[in-house]
Coordinates of C-alpha atoms and ligand atoms in Angstrom, one line a residue:
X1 CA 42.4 107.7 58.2
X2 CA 44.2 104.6 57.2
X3 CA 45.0 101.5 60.0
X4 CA 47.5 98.7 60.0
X5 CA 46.4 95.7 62.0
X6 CA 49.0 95.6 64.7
X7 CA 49.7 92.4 66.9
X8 CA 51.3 92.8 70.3
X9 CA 53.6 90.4 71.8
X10 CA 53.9 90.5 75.9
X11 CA 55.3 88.9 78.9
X12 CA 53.2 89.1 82.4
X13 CA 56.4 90.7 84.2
X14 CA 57.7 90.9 87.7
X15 CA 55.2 93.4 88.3
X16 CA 52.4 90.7 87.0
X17 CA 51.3 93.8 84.2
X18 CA 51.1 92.4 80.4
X19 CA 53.8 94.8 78.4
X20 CA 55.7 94.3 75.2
X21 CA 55.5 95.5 71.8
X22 CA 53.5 95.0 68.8
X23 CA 54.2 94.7 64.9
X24 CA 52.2 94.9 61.9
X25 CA 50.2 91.7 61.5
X26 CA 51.8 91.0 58.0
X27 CA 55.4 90.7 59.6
X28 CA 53.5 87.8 61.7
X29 CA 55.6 84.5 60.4
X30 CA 58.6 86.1 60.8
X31 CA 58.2 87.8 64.2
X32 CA 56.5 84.1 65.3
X33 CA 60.1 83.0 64.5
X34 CA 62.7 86.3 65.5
X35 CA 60.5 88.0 68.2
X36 CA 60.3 91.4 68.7
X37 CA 63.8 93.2 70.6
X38 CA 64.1 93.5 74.0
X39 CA 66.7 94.6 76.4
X40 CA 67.3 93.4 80.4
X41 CA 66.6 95.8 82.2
X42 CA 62.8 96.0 80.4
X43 CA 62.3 93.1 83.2
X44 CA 63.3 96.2 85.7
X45 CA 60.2 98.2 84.9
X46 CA 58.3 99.1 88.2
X47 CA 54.6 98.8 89.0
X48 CA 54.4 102.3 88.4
X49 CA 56.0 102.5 85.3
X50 CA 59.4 103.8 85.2
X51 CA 62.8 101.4 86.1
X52 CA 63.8 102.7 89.5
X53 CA 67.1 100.0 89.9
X54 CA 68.2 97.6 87.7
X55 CA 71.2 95.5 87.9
X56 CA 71.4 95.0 84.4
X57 CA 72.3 98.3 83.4
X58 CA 71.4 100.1 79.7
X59 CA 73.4 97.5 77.5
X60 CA 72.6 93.7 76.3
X61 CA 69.7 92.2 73.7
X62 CA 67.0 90.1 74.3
X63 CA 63.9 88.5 72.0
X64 CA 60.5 88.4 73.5
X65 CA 59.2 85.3 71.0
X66 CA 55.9 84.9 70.8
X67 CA 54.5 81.3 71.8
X68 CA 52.4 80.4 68.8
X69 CA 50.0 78.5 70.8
X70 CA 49.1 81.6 73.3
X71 CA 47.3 83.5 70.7
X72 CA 44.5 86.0 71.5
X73 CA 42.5 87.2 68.6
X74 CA 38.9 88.8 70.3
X75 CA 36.9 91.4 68.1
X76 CA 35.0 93.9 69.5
X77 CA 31.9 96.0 68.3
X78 CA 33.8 99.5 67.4
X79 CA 38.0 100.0 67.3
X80 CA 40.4 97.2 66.8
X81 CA 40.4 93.8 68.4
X82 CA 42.3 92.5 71.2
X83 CA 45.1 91.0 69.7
X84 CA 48.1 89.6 71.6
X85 CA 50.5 86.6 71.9
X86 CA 51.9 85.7 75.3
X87 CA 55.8 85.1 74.9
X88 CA 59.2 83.9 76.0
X89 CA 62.2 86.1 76.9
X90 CA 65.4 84.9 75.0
X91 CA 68.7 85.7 74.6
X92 CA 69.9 85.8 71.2
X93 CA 71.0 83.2 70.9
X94 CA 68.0 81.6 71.4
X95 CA 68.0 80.2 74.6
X96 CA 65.4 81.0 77.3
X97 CA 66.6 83.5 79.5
X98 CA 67.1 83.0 83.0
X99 CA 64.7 85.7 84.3
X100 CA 61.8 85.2 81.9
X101 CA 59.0 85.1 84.3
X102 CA 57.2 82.3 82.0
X103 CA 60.3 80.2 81.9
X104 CA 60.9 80.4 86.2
X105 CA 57.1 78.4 85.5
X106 CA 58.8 76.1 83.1
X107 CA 61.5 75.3 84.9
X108 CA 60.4 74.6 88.0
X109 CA 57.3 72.4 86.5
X110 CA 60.6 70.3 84.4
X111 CA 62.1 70.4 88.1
X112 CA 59.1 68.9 89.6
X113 CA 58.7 65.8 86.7
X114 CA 61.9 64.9 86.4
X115 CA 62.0 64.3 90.4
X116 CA 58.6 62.5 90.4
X117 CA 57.0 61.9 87.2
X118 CA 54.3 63.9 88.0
X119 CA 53.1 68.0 86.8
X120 CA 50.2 70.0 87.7
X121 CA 47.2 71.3 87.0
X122 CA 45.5 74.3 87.8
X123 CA 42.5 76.8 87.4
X124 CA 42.6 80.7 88.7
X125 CA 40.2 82.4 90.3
X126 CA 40.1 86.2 90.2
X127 CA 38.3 88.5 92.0
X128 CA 38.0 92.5 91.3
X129 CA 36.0 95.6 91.4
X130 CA 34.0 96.7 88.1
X131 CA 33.6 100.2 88.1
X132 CA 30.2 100.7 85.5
X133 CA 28.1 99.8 88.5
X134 CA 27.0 101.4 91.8
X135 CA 27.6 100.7 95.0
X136 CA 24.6 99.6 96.8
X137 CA 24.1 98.0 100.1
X138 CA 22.8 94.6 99.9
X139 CA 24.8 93.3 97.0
X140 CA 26.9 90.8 98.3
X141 CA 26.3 87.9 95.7
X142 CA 23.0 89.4 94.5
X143 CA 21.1 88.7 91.4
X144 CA 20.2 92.5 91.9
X145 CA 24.1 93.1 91.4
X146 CA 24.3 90.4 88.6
X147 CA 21.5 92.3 86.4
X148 CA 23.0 95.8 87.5
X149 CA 26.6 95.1 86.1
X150 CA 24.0 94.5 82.2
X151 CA 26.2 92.8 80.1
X152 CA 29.9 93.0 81.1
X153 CA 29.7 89.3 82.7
X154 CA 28.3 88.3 79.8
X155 CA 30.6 89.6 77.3
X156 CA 33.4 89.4 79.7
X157 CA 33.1 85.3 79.7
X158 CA 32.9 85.4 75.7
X159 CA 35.8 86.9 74.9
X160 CA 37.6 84.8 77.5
X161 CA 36.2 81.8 75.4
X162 CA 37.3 83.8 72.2
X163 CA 41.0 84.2 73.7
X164 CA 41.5 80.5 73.9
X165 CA 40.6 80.0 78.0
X166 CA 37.0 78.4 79.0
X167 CA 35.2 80.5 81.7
X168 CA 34.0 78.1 84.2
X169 CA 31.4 81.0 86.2
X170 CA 31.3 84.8 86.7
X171 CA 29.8 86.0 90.2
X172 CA 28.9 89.3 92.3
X173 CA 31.3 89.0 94.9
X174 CA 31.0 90.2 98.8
X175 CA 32.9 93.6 98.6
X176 CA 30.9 96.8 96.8
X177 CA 31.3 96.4 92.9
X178 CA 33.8 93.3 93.6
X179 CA 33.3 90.5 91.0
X180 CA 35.0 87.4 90.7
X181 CA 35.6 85.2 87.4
X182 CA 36.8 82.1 86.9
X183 CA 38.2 79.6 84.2
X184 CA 38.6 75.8 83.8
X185 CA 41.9 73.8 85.2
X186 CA 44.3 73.4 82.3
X187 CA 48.0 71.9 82.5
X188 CA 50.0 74.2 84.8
X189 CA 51.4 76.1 81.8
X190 CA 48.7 77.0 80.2
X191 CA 46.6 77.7 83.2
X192 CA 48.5 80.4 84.3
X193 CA 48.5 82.0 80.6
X194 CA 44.9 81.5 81.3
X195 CA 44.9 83.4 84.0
X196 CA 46.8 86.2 82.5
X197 CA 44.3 86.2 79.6
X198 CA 41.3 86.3 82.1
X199 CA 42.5 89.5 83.6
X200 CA 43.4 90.9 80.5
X201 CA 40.3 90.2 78.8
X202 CA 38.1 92.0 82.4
X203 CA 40.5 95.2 81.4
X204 CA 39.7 94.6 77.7
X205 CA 35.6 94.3 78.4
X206 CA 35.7 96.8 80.4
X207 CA 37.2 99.7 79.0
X208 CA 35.4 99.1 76.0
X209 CA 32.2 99.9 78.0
X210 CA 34.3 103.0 79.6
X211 CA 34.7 101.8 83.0
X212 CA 37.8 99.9 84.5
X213 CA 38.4 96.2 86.1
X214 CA 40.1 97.0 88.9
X215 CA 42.1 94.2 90.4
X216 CA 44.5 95.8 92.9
X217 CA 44.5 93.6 95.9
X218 CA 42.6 96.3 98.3
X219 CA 41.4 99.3 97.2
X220 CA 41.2 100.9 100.4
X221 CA 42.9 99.9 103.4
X222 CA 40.1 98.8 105.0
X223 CA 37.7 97.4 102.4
X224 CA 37.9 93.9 101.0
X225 CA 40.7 92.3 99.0
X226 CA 40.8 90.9 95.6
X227 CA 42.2 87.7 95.8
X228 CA 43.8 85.9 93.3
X229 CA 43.3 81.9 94.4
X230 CA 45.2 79.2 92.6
X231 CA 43.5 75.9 92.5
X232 CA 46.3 73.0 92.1
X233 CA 46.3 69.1 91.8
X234 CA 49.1 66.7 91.2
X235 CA 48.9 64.2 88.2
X236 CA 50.6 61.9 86.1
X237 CA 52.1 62.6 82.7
X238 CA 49.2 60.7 81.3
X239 CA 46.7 63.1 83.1
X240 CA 45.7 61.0 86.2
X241 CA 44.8 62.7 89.3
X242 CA 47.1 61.6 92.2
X243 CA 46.5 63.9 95.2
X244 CA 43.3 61.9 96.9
X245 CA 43.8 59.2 99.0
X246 CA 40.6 59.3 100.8
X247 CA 41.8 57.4 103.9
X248 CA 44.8 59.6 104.3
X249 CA 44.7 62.5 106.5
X250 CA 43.1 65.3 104.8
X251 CA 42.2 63.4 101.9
X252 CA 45.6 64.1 100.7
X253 CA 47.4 61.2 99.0
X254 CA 51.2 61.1 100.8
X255 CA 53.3 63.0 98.0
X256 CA 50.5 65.6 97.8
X257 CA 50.9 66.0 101.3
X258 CA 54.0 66.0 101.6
X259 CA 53.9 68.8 98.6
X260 CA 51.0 70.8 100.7
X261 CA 53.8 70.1 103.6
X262 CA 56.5 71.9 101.5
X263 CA 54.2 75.0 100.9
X264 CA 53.4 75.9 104.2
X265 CA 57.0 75.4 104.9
X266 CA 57.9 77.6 102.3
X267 CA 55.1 80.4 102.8
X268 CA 56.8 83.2 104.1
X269 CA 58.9 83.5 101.4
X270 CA 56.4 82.4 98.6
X271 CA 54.4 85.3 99.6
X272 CA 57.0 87.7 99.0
X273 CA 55.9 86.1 95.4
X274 CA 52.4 85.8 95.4
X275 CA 51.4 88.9 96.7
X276 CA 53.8 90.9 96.3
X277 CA 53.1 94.2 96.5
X278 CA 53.3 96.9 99.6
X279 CA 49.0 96.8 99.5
X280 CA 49.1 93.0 99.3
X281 CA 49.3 92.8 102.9
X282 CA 46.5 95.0 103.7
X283 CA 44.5 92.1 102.6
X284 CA 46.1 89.8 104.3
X285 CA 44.7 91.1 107.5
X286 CA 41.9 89.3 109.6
X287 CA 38.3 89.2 109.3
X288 CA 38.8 89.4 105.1
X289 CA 38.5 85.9 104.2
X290 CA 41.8 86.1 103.4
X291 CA 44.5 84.0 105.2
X292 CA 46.5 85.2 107.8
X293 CA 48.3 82.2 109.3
X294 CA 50.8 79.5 107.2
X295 CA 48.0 77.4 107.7
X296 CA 46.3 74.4 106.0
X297 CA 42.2 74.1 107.1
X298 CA 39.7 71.5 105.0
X299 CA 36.9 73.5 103.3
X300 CA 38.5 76.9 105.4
X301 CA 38.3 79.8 103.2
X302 CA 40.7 81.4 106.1
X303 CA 43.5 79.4 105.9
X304 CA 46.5 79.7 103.1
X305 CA 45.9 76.1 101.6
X306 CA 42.6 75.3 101.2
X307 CA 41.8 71.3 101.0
X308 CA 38.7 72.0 98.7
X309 CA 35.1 70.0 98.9
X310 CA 34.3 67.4 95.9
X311 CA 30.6 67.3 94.6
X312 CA 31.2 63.7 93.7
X313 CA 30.9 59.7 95.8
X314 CA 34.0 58.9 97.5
X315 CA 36.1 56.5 95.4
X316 CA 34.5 57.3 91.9
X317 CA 36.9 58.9 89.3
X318 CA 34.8 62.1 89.2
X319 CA 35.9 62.5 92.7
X320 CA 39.6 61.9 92.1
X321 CA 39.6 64.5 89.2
X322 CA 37.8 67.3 91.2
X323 CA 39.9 67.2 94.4
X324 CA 42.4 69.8 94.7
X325 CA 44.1 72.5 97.3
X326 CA 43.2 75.8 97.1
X327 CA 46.1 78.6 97.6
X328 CA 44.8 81.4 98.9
X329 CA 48.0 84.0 99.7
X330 CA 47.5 85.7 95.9
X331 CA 46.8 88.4 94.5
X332 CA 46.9 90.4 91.0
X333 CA 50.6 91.9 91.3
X334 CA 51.8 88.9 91.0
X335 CA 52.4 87.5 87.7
X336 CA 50.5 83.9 87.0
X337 CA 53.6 82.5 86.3
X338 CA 56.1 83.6 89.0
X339 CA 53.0 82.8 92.0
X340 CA 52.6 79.3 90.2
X341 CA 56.3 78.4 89.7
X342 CA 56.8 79.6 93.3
X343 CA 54.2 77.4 94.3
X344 CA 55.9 74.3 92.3
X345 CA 59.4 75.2 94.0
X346 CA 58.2 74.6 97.0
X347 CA 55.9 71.3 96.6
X348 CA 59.0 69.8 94.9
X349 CA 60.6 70.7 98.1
X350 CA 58.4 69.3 100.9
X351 CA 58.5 66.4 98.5
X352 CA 62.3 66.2 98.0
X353 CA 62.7 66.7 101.7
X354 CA 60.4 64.4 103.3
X355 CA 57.9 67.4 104.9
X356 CA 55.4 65.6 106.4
X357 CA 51.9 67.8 107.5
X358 CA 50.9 68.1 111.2
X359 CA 48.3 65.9 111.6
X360 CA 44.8 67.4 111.9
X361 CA 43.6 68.9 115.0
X362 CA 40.5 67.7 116.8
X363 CA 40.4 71.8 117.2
X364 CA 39.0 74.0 115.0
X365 CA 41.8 76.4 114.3
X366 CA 39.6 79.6 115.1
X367 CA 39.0 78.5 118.1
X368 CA 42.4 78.6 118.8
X369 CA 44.4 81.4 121.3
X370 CA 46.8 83.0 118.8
X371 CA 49.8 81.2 121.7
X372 CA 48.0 77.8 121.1
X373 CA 47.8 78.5 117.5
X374 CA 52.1 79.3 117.5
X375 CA 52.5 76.4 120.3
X376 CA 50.8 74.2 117.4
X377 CA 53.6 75.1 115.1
X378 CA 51.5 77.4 113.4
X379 CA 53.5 80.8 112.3
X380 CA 52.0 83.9 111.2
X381 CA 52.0 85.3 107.5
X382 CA 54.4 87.7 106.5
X383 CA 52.6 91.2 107.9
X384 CA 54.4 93.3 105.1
X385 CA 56.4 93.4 101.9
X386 CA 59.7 93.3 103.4
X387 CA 59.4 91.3 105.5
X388 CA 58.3 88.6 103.2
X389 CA 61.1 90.0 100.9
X390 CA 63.4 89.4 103.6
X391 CA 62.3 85.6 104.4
X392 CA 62.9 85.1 100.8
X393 CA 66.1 86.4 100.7
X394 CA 67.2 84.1 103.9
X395 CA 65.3 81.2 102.3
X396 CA 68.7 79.0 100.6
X397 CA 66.6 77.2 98.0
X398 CA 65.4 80.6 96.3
X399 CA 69.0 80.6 94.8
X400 CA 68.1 77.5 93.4
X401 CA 64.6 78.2 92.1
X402 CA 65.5 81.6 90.8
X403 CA 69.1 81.3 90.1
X404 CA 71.0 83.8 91.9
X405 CA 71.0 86.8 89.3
X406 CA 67.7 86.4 88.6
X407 CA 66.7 86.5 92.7
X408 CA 68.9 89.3 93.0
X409 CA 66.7 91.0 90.4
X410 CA 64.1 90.6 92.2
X411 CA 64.6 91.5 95.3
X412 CA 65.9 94.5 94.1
X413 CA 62.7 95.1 91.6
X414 CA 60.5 94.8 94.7
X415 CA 62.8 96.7 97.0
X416 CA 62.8 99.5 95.5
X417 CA 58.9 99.7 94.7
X418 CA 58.5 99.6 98.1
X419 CA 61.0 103.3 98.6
X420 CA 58.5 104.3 95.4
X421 CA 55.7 104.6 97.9
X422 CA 57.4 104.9 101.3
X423 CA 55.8 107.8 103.4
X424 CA 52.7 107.5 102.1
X425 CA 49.8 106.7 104.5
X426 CA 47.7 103.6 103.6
X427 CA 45.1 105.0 102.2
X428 CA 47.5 106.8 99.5
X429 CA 49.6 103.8 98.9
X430 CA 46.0 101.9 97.9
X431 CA 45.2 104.2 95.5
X432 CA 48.7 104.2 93.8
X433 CA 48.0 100.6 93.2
X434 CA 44.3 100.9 92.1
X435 CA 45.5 103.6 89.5
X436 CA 47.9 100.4 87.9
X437 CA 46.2 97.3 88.2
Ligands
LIG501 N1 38.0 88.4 99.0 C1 38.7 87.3 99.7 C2 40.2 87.4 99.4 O1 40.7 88.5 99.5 C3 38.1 86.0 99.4 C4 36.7 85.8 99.4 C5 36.3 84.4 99.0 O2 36.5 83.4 99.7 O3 35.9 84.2 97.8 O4 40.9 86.4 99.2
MG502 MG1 35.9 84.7 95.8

């Protein structure tokens, strides 16, 4: 039998799954230029595959252009290699178009320097199950677990090094078979094609070794999540970190704050973004060590933003460059590039607006009566997708961060996944998931 080497071009989507088209590899230089064809409503394709509503109909043309520098070339033992670009959507014409998820990234990072001269940088962290090992009590960060999973971690951090990311540590995690890898921060662009790599690559590894990666945010309704957490710093254009002040509250130099400020303002509706799916919130439930409150907490794995610890002296540069917040509300249904741009969106806004933290409390927030934690000014998270959905659609800036046909889109892509799997109990609507992601 005779092959063709075949290169795939592919936008992480509204449903945060990689899909586009490929080519043969010696139409390269001129689908690096044209693209391959695309049409609207392709944005409209559900979770589970087919396009249940779409606003934009059957008609209308659109390129998805490959980015040149987003090039994943990874060869494996037996069958073809992994070999992708990660892309733009554009009209035509040529112009970005104003739902390509990668662009909503793009523009809201342009937003956020041309307000303040500063952009972002970021590292992902992903956890998920890897089904080519047993479940076996006692694993929970075990070296027993780590020699067990023989060889994916291994060859799971070299072709994320192959892809053009650089794995920063690979770990058994604390739920059965749950793993977590991670890469290095990068400028916010790039780091969030990082992140789709990474997962791409944990799907790649492991179905070459006939088992899955499976990174659905809960896999039963009451096991333990995978989170997706997005570490995030501010810095200059000339890549200095900004966001310590050590002898500010929280460490947080005043226009991180006031960006931390404009998250937790903003997360109801950013989690309609970041986890974004009907079994999101069934890990967003308590006792998961994942958040549950629109909370900030200083080295609290429990709260939503995370003011991470630095391994470094106070006041040396070292320090400066490894401080950073840690959002936590995130998980694998949402595409890299919508959770990050969300994210951006509103840190521009506490910044634009003035949102000023509460200052800490001589409390620890656990502590707490959930009345004194509301009396603080403390709101719960979203406790399901539509009602997140719904704070985003009451939320006035989203028309500005989206655009208003593109939010429409939206909220009609994510309203109607969630009449996809309406009437079934939890335990079905998990398994729905873990079949897709
Ligand atoms: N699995 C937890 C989550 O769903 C996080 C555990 C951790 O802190 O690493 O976010
Ligand atoms: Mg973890």
């Amino acid at each position: 039998m005779q092959h063709e080497d075949l290169v795939f071009v592919a936008t992480c989507d509204l449903a945060g799954l990689v899909r586009g088209k490929a080519f043969p590899a010696s139409d390269l230089d001129d689908r690096l230029r044209r693209g391959v064809g695309f049409t609207h409503s392709n944005l409209m394709m559900s979770a589970f595959g087919p396009i249940y509503a779409t606003p934009f109909g059957t008609v209308g043309d659109l390129m998805l252009v490959p980015d040149p520098s987003v090039q994943v070339q990874v060869p494996f033992d037996d069958g073809p290699s992994e070999r992708f670009y990660l892309g733009d959507l554009k009209t035509i014409d040529g112009a970005y178009w104003e739902c390509c998820p990668r662009h909503f990234l793009r523009r809201a990072l342009g937003a956020l320097q041309a307000a303040t001269g500063l952009t972002i940088r970021a590292a992902f962290e992903q956890e998920f199950v890897y089904t080519g090992v047993d479940d076996r009590p006692g694993s929970t960060y075990a070296l027993d677990l780590m020699r067990r999973q023989s060889g994916f971690g291994e060859a799971l951090m070299a072709a994320i090094r192959l892809a053009g990311a650089t794995p920063d540590s690979f770990l058994p995690e604390y739920g059965p078979r749950q793993f977590e890898m991670t890469v290095k921060p990068a400028a916010a662009l790039r780091a969030a094609d990082d992140a789709v790599i990474m997962r791409e690559m944990a799907r790649a590894v492991a179905f070459r070794l006939g088992h899955r990666a499976i990174l659905s945010p809960m896999l039963h309704p009451n096991g333990i999540g995978n989170g997706t957490h997005i570490h995030f710093s501010l810095c200059d254009l000339a890549g200095k970190p900004v966001t310590l002040d050590p002898a500010a509250p929280y460490g947080l130099a005043a226009i991180a704050g006031q960006f931390a400020a404009g998250v937790l303002h903003h997360l109801p509706a950013l989690a309609a973004v970041t986890a974004p799916s009907v079994a999101s919130y069934m890990r967003l439930r308590p006792d998961r060590w994942a958040p549950t409150w629109c909370n900030l907490g200083e080295r609290d794995r429990g709260a939503s933003l995370r003011v991470s610890p630095v391994f470094a002296p106070t006041g040396t540069d070292d320090a400066a460059a490894q401080f950073n917040l840690e959002y936590r509300v995130c998980d694998a249904a949402a595409s890299p590039y919508m959770a990050l741009g969300a994210l951006v969106n509103a840190g521009l806004h506490g910044i634009t607006h003035g949102v000023t933290l509460p200052p800490p409390s001589p409390r620890n927030f656990w502590d707490m009566s959930e009345d004194e934690r509301t009396e603080a000014g403390v709101r719960r998270l979203p406790e399901s997708l539509p009602v997140a959905l719904d704070a985003l659609a009451a939320t006035a800036e989203a028309k500005d961060w989206f655009g208003g046909p593109f939010l429409d889109a939206y909220l009609m892509f994510k309203r109607s996944e969630i009449a996809a799997v309406s009437g079934l109990d939890e335990e079905a609507v998990c398994a729905r998931y873990a079949e897709v992601y």
